[in-house]
Coordinates of C-alpha atoms in Angstrom, one line a residue:
M27 CA 148.6 138.8 179.7
S28 CA 146.4 135.7 180.6
V29 CA 147.5 133.6 183.5
E30 CA 146.9 130.4 181.4
I31 CA 149.2 131.2 178.6
P32 CA 153.0 130.4 179.6
E33 CA 155.3 132.8 179.2
N34 CA 158.6 130.9 180.0
M35 CA 159.5 127.0 179.9
E36 CA 158.2 126.8 184.1
D37 CA 154.9 127.8 182.8
V38 CA 155.2 125.5 180.3
A39 CA 156.0 122.4 182.7
M40 CA 153.2 123.6 185.1
Q41 CA 150.9 123.3 181.7
L42 CA 152.1 120.4 181.1
A43 CA 151.5 118.8 184.5
Q44 CA 147.9 119.7 184.4
H45 CA 147.1 118.3 181.3
K46 CA 148.3 115.4 182.7
V47 CA 146.3 115.2 185.9
R48 CA 143.4 115.9 183.4
G49 CA 144.4 112.8 181.4
E50 CA 144.9 114.9 178.3
Q51 CA 147.9 113.9 175.8
V52 CA 150.0 117.1 175.1
D53 CA 153.4 117.2 174.7
E54 CA 155.8 120.2 175.0
T55 CA 156.0 121.4 171.3
T56 CA 152.3 122.0 171.4
V57 CA 151.9 123.7 174.4
I58 CA 155.0 126.0 173.2
Q59 CA 153.3 126.4 169.8
N60 CA 149.7 127.0 171.5
A61 CA 151.3 129.6 173.5
V62 CA 153.6 131.4 170.9
R63 CA 150.2 132.1 169.0
D64 CA 147.9 133.2 171.8
I65 CA 150.8 135.6 173.2
L66 CA 150.7 137.2 169.8
Q67 CA 147.1 137.1 169.6
A68 CA 146.6 139.1 173.0
F69 CA 148.9 141.5 171.4
F70 CA 146.8 142.1 168.7
D71 CA 144.0 142.3 171.0
E72 CA 145.2 144.6 173.3
A73 CA 146.4 147.1 170.5
L74 CA 143.2 147.1 168.5
E75 CA 141.4 147.4 171.8
G76 CA 139.1 143.7 170.6
H77 CA 139.4 140.5 168.5
Y78 CA 139.7 141.6 165.2
D79 CA 142.5 140.4 163.3
D80 CA 143.1 136.4 163.7
V81 CA 146.5 134.8 164.1
N82 CA 147.1 131.2 162.8
W83 CA 150.1 129.4 161.8
D84 CA 151.1 128.9 158.3
E85 CA 153.9 126.1 158.7
N86 CA 156.7 127.9 160.7
D87 CA 155.3 131.4 160.5
L88 CA 152.9 133.2 162.1
V89 CA 149.7 134.8 159.8
V90 CA 147.5 137.8 161.0
T91 CA 144.6 138.2 158.8
D92 CA 142.3 141.1 159.5
V93 CA 138.5 141.2 159.7
M94 CA 137.9 141.0 156.1
G95 CA 140.1 137.5 155.9
N96 CA 143.1 139.9 154.5
E97 CA 146.9 139.0 155.2
A98 CA 147.5 141.8 157.7
G99 CA 151.0 140.7 158.7
R100 CA 153.5 137.8 158.7
V101 CA 156.0 137.0 161.5
H102 CA 159.0 134.9 161.0
P103 CA 160.8 132.7 163.9
Q104 CA 164.7 134.2 164.5
S105 CA 165.8 130.3 164.2
D106 CA 164.6 127.5 162.8
S107 CA 161.1 127.7 164.8
F108 CA 159.2 129.4 167.2
V109 CA 159.6 126.5 169.4
N110 CA 163.2 126.9 169.7
D111 CA 162.9 131.0 169.9
F112 CA 160.9 129.9 173.2
K113 CA 163.1 127.6 174.6
T114 CA 166.1 129.7 173.7
D115 CA 164.9 133.2 175.1
A116 CA 161.2 133.6 175.8
D117 CA 161.6 136.9 177.0
S118 CA 163.2 138.3 174.0
L119 CA 160.8 136.3 171.8
I120 CA 157.8 137.7 173.7
E121 CA 159.3 141.8 173.3
R122 CA 159.4 140.8 169.6
L123 CA 156.2 139.3 169.2
E124 CA 155.1 142.8 170.7
E125 CA 157.1 144.7 168.5
E126 CA 155.9 142.9 165.6
T127 CA 152.9 143.7 166.7
A128 CA 153.2 147.6 167.0
R129 CA 154.8 146.8 163.4
I130 CA 152.0 145.2 161.7
V131 CA 149.3 147.7 163.9
G132 CA 150.9 150.8 162.8
G133 CA 151.4 149.8 158.8
R134 CA 147.6 150.1 158.0

């Protein structure tokens, strides 16, 4: 995983501080949402040995689209949102995202 992608709430706090030093207005929810999306994207890039699929938000879900723009998979939060999943147990969420990546990639 990239050093720039927060993997826990301590990393989120550090990234928020970095944004503040740069004069950028970013809230905790945005940092966490970006982190969750970026973590899943990194797993797909690694599994496919390159950037072929894109991960984007569709309301509370993360949707994976293939190079042709077709939906390859969808990941739902366990609670009401990925932000709450991250805050509750980031390690479990990251593990689940890795498992979902294997499921979606393996299902092709």
